[in-house]
Amino acid sequence: MTEVLTTRLTGLAYIPRWLAGVACYLTFGIGGLLSSLTILPILRFWPGTKLARIRRVQKAVHIMFRSFVYMLTKAGVIKINPINLQRLASAKGKVIIVNHPTLVDVVVLISLIPNAGCIVKQGIWRNPFMRGVVACAGYIPNKGAELLLEDCRHVLRSGTNLIIFPEGTRTVLGASINSFARGAANIALRTKTDLLPVVLRTNAPGLSKQEAWYQIPRRTIGMRVEVGETIDHIRYDAIVGGDAKMARQLTRDLEDYFKTNLENDETT
């Protein structure tokens, strides 16, 4: 069961929340730009192997995102409640499957995982505030299927966990999840990588796709980060029919897993 709802701010009481929330985003954006011009390039080119340099940058991004989540918490925008966090702490080279209810989901996940990578849409690579961050951290640009798969295989073999949102975009308001695409399943099966499901539950609407970033929620969003048990990719190797059939089956199973967990929470 999610946390009890906090007070919904109205009138003048909402102004400090709005100012604090917008200040968090502005600080995050400016900090991303400055760090991509200063500390991240230094960490990236400091002596060491290529893998060591990328891990240094990933750890720095992890610390930066933890700071941002801390600011959002202090501003009253969100409150994080992690469950079974040790499963994330011990994860290495896994595909982490996550539902996508809010704008800050990837930030929250990376703030909890020091060795995390993700697939980044091309728009982020063109964003001056974020381009330096994602490039230095070794994140994967969303490009052609075969090139994407090879990049994923390389990242996972290095021990980095790969965060993927099978919904592709934030969940539509009123729905438990959007339909899952098969990309995550294809990556896991073709790279022979185990999966780790993470269910994000929120107890109040806000930071959704239907809202702009500056529409700070009037009620603190309680987000429970519930880490499930590892799903072995090997169990799908026995399914006859090739990669396409296995990917469809795994995608259905993942979608059912998230629907069941999220809908059960709503009726608890």
GROMACS .gro file of C-alpha atoms in nm, residues 15-262:
model
  248
   15ILE     CA    1   0.392   2.961  -0.389
   16PRO     CA    2   0.693   2.849  -0.176
   17ARG     CA    3   0.653   2.492  -0.310
   18TRP     CA    4   0.642   2.618  -0.669
   19LEU     CA    5   0.944   2.846  -0.624
   20ALA     CA    6   1.145   2.570  -0.454
   21GLY     CA    7   1.052   2.315  -0.720
   22VAL     CA    8   1.141   2.542  -1.012
   23ALA     CA    9   1.467   2.635  -0.836
   24CYS     CA   10   1.554   2.264  -0.815
   25TYR     CA   11   1.508   2.218  -1.191
   26LEU     CA   12   1.703   2.533  -1.275
   27THR     CA   13   1.987   2.425  -1.044
   28PHE     CA   14   1.986   2.080  -1.202
   29GLY     CA   15   1.998   2.222  -1.555
   30ILE     CA   16   2.270   2.476  -1.485
   31GLY     CA   17   2.464   2.222  -1.280
   32GLY     CA   18   2.447   1.972  -1.567
   33LEU     CA   19   2.579   2.231  -1.810
   34LEU     CA   20   2.863   2.345  -1.582
   35SER     CA   21   2.965   1.992  -1.485
   36SER     CA   22   2.974   1.885  -1.850
   37LEU     CA   23   3.221   2.168  -1.913
   38THR     CA   24   3.436   2.117  -1.602
   39ILE     CA   25   3.442   1.819  -1.366
   40LEU     CA   26   3.307   1.549  -1.600
   41PRO     CA   27   3.565   1.603  -1.876
   42ILE     CA   28   3.839   1.601  -1.611
   43LEU     CA   29   3.713   1.269  -1.475
   44ARG     CA   30   3.673   1.131  -1.825
   45PHE     CA   31   4.029   1.208  -1.934
   46TRP     CA   32   4.203   1.145  -1.601
   47PRO     CA   33   4.461   0.864  -1.637
   48GLY     CA   34   4.320   0.512  -1.630
   49THR     CA   35   4.157   0.257  -1.854
   50LYS     CA   36   3.853   0.354  -2.061
   51LEU     CA   37   3.630   0.149  -1.831
   52ALA     CA   38   3.776   0.311  -1.519
   53ARG     CA   39   3.716   0.658  -1.665
   54ILE     CA   40   3.355   0.581  -1.752
   55ARG     CA   41   3.290   0.437  -1.406
   56ARG     CA   42   3.432   0.752  -1.246
   57VAL     CA   43   3.191   0.963  -1.448
   58GLN     CA   44   2.897   0.732  -1.373
   59LYS     CA   45   2.970   0.761  -1.002
   60ALA     CA   46   2.985   1.140  -1.033
   61VAL     CA   47   2.650   1.146  -1.217
   62HIS     CA   48   2.508   0.917  -0.948
   63ILE     CA   49   2.616   1.167  -0.680
   64MET     CA   50   2.478   1.462  -0.878
   65PHE     CA   51   2.142   1.290  -0.923
   66ARG     CA   52   2.131   1.197  -0.554
   67SER     CA   53   2.179   1.564  -0.477
   68PHE     CA   54   1.895   1.658  -0.711
   69VAL     CA   55   1.662   1.403  -0.552
   70TYR     CA   56   1.762   1.538  -0.210
   71MET     CA   57   1.670   1.890  -0.323
   72LEU     CA   58   1.335   1.773  -0.460
   73THR     CA   59   1.268   1.596  -0.129
   74LYS     CA   60   1.352   1.905   0.075
   75ALA     CA   61   1.132   2.114  -0.156
   76GLY     CA   62   0.842   1.878  -0.085
   77VAL     CA   63   0.805   1.770  -0.448
   78ILE     CA   64   0.873   1.398  -0.395
   79LYS     CA   65   0.945   1.152  -0.116
   80ILE     CA   66   1.129   0.830  -0.201
   81ASN     CA   67   1.065   0.499  -0.021
   82PRO     CA   68   1.296   0.223  -0.154
   83ILE     CA   69   1.205  -0.143  -0.095
   84ASN     CA   70   1.463  -0.425  -0.128
   85LEU     CA   71   1.727  -0.171  -0.223
   86GLN     CA   72   2.006  -0.425  -0.160
   87ARG     CA   73   1.904  -0.601  -0.482
   88LEU     CA   74   1.997  -0.287  -0.675
   89ALA     CA   75   2.316  -0.238  -0.475
   90SER     CA   76   2.439  -0.586  -0.565
   91ALA     CA   77   2.323  -0.580  -0.928
   92LYS     CA   78   2.595  -0.601  -1.191
   93GLY     CA   79   2.547  -0.614  -1.566
   94LYS     CA   80   2.168  -0.655  -1.554
   95VAL     CA   81   1.885  -0.511  -1.761
   96ILE     CA   82   1.676  -0.311  -1.515
   97ILE     CA   83   1.312  -0.291  -1.628
   98VAL     CA   84   1.114   0.001  -1.487
   99ASN     CA   85   0.768   0.150  -1.538
  100HIS     CA   86   0.757   0.523  -1.608
  101PRO     CA   87   0.499   0.725  -1.410
  102THR     CA   88   0.689   1.057  -1.370
  103LEU     CA   89   0.938   1.297  -1.523
  104VAL     CA   90   1.209   1.218  -1.266
  105ASP     CA   91   1.206   0.836  -1.281
  106VAL     CA   92   1.546   0.795  -1.447
  107VAL     CA   93   1.699   1.048  -1.207
  108VAL     CA   94   1.562   0.858  -0.907
  109LEU     CA   95   1.691   0.525  -1.041
  110ILE     CA   96   2.042   0.655  -1.117
  111SER     CA   97   2.051   0.821  -0.774
  112LEU     CA   98   2.009   0.470  -0.628
  113ILE     CA   99   2.249   0.287  -0.864
  114PRO     CA  100   2.615   0.396  -0.884
  115ASN     CA  101   2.690   0.178  -1.188
  116ALA     CA  102   2.396   0.261  -1.412
  117GLY     CA  103   2.369   0.330  -1.782
  118CYS     CA  104   2.071   0.395  -2.004
  119ILE     CA  105   1.960   0.438  -2.362
  120VAL     CA  106   1.919   0.806  -2.436
  121LYS     CA  107   1.699   0.951  -2.709
  122GLN     CA  108   1.865   1.170  -2.970
  123GLY     CA  109   1.697   1.486  -2.833
  124ILE     CA  110   1.899   1.455  -2.511
  125TRP     CA  111   2.223   1.438  -2.711
  126ARG     CA  112   2.127   1.773  -2.866
  127ASN     CA  113   2.039   1.929  -2.528
  128PRO     CA  114   2.328   2.158  -2.422
  129PHE     CA  115   2.250   2.099  -2.053
  130MET     CA  116   2.264   1.721  -2.076
  131ARG     CA  117   2.480   1.634  -2.380
  132GLY     CA  118   2.807   1.649  -2.191
  133VAL     CA  119   2.671   1.443  -1.903
  134VAL     CA  120   2.540   1.155  -2.114
  135ALA     CA  121   2.846   1.150  -2.339
  136CYS     CA  122   3.094   1.138  -2.051
  137ALA     CA  123   2.895   0.870  -1.865
  138GLY     CA  124   2.904   0.634  -2.162
  139TYR     CA  125   2.526   0.629  -2.207
  140ILE     CA  126   2.392   0.474  -2.526
  141PRO     CA  127   2.239   0.684  -2.805
  142ASN     CA  128   1.917   0.545  -2.949
  143LYS     CA  129   2.028   0.467  -3.302
  144GLY     CA  130   2.002   0.178  -3.549
  145ALA     CA  131   1.897  -0.157  -3.403
  146GLU     CA  132   2.220  -0.349  -3.464
  147LEU     CA  133   2.446  -0.065  -3.348
  148LEU     CA  134   2.224  -0.019  -3.041
  149LEU     CA  135   2.241  -0.391  -2.961
  150GLU     CA  136   2.619  -0.399  -2.990
  151ASP     CA  137   2.652  -0.094  -2.761
  152CYS     CA  138   2.419  -0.260  -2.507
  153ARG     CA  139   2.619  -0.582  -2.517
  154HIS     CA  140   2.943  -0.392  -2.453
  155VAL     CA  141   2.796  -0.190  -2.165
  156LEU     CA  142   2.640  -0.493  -1.995
  157ARG     CA  143   2.958  -0.701  -2.024
  158SER     CA  144   3.148  -0.421  -1.851
  159GLY     CA  145   2.929  -0.471  -1.542
  160THR     CA  146   2.715  -0.161  -1.592
  161ASN     CA  147   2.342  -0.203  -1.530
  162LEU     CA  148   2.122  -0.087  -1.815
  163ILE     CA  149   1.799   0.095  -1.721
  164ILE     CA  150   1.518   0.052  -1.974
  165PHE     CA  151   1.160   0.183  -1.970
  166PRO     CA  152   0.961  -0.060  -2.191
  167GLU     CA  153   0.668   0.184  -2.203
  168GLY     CA  154   0.886   0.417  -2.407
  169THR     CA  155   0.726   0.727  -2.258
  170ARG     CA  156   0.562   0.830  -1.933
  171THR     CA  157   0.247   0.642  -1.832
  172VAL     CA  158  -0.079   0.800  -1.945
  173LEU     CA  159  -0.277   0.944  -1.655
  174GLY     CA  160  -0.544   0.701  -1.536
  175ALA     CA  161  -0.360   0.391  -1.664
  176SER     CA  162  -0.147   0.154  -1.457
  177ILE     CA  163   0.107   0.123  -1.743
  178ASN     CA  164   0.131   0.181  -2.117
  179SER     CA  165   0.174  -0.118  -2.346
  180PHE     CA  166   0.531  -0.252  -2.342
  181ALA     CA  167   0.747  -0.250  -2.652
  182ARG     CA  168   0.967  -0.553  -2.723
  183GLY     CA  169   1.297  -0.364  -2.723
  184ALA     CA  170   1.390  -0.445  -2.363
  185ALA     CA  171   1.314  -0.816  -2.409
  186ASN     CA  172   1.513  -0.827  -2.733
  187ILE     CA  173   1.814  -0.667  -2.567
  188ALA     CA  174   1.803  -0.904  -2.268
  189LEU     CA  175   1.762  -1.218  -2.478
  190ARG     CA  176   2.010  -1.133  -2.752
  191THR     CA  177   2.277  -1.025  -2.502
  192LYS     CA  178   2.191  -1.321  -2.273
  193THR     CA  179   2.139  -1.092  -1.975
  194ASP     CA  180   1.920  -1.141  -1.667
  195LEU     CA  181   1.654  -0.881  -1.587
  196LEU     CA  182   1.573  -0.699  -1.264
  197PRO     CA  183   1.221  -0.549  -1.245
  198VAL     CA  184   1.166  -0.228  -1.050
  199VAL     CA  185   0.808  -0.115  -0.985
  200LEU     CA  186   0.760   0.258  -0.924
  201ARG     CA  187   0.440   0.335  -0.733
  202THR     CA  188   0.318   0.690  -0.679
  203ASN     CA  189   0.041   0.799  -0.447
  204ALA     CA  190  -0.048   1.130  -0.614
  205PRO     CA  191  -0.064   1.258  -0.973
  206GLY     CA  192   0.210   1.489  -1.093
  207LEU     CA  193   0.516   1.522  -1.316
  208SER     CA  194   0.326   1.329  -1.582
  209LYS     CA  195   0.357   1.351  -1.961
  210GLN     CA  196   0.048   1.571  -1.969
  211GLU     CA  197   0.218   1.834  -1.752
  212ALA     CA  198   0.507   2.073  -1.815
  213TRP     CA  199   0.818   2.049  -1.595
  214TYR     CA  200   0.730   2.379  -1.423
  215GLN     CA  201   0.387   2.252  -1.312
  216ILE     CA  202   0.513   2.157  -0.967
  217PRO     CA  203   0.271   1.916  -0.794
  218ARG     CA  204   0.062   2.070  -0.516
  219ARG     CA  205   0.082   1.749  -0.315
  220THR     CA  206   0.409   1.570  -0.233
  221ILE     CA  207   0.444   1.265  -0.457
  222GLY     CA  208   0.529   0.961  -0.251
  223MET     CA  209   0.727   0.725  -0.475
  224ARG     CA  210   0.788   0.369  -0.364
  225VAL     CA  211   1.077   0.206  -0.548
  226GLU     CA  212   1.012  -0.166  -0.519
  227VAL     CA  213   1.292  -0.390  -0.649
  228GLY     CA  214   1.175  -0.736  -0.752
  229GLU     CA  215   1.360  -1.063  -0.788
  230THR     CA  216   1.591  -1.136  -1.080
  231ILE     CA  217   1.428  -1.286  -1.390
  232ASP     CA  218   1.667  -1.533  -1.552
  233HIS     CA  219   1.685  -1.492  -1.927
  234ILE     CA  220   1.770  -1.862  -1.960
  235ARG     CA  221   1.413  -1.971  -1.880
  236TYR     CA  222   1.304  -1.832  -2.219
  237ASP     CA  223   1.567  -2.025  -2.412
  238ALA     CA  224   1.345  -2.335  -2.398
  239ILE     CA  225   1.064  -2.168  -2.590
  240VAL     CA  226   1.058  -2.298  -2.946
  241GLY     CA  227   1.022  -2.041  -3.221
  242GLY     CA  228   1.334  -1.828  -3.220
  243ASP     CA  229   1.423  -1.487  -3.085
  244ALA     CA  230   1.105  -1.314  -3.202
  245LYS     CA  231   0.873  -1.556  -3.020
  246MET     CA  232   1.084  -1.549  -2.705
  247ALA     CA  233   1.086  -1.169  -2.705
  248ARG     CA  234   0.705  -1.156  -2.743
  249GLN     CA  235   0.659  -1.401  -2.455
  250LEU     CA  236   0.901  -1.220  -2.226
  251THR     CA  237   0.739  -0.886  -2.308
  252ARG     CA  238   0.393  -1.025  -2.222
  253ASP     CA  239   0.526  -1.169  -1.897
  254LEU     CA  240   0.692  -0.840  -1.800
  255GLU     CA  241   0.379  -0.641  -1.880
  256ASP     CA  242   0.166  -0.882  -1.677
  257TYR     CA  243   0.412  -0.859  -1.387
  258PHE     CA  244   0.388  -0.480  -1.371
  259LYS     CA  245   0.011  -0.472  -1.426
  260THR     CA  246  -0.047  -0.727  -1.151
  261ASN     CA  247   0.174  -0.547  -0.902
  262LEU     CA  248   0.039  -0.200  -0.975
   0.00000   0.00000   0.00000
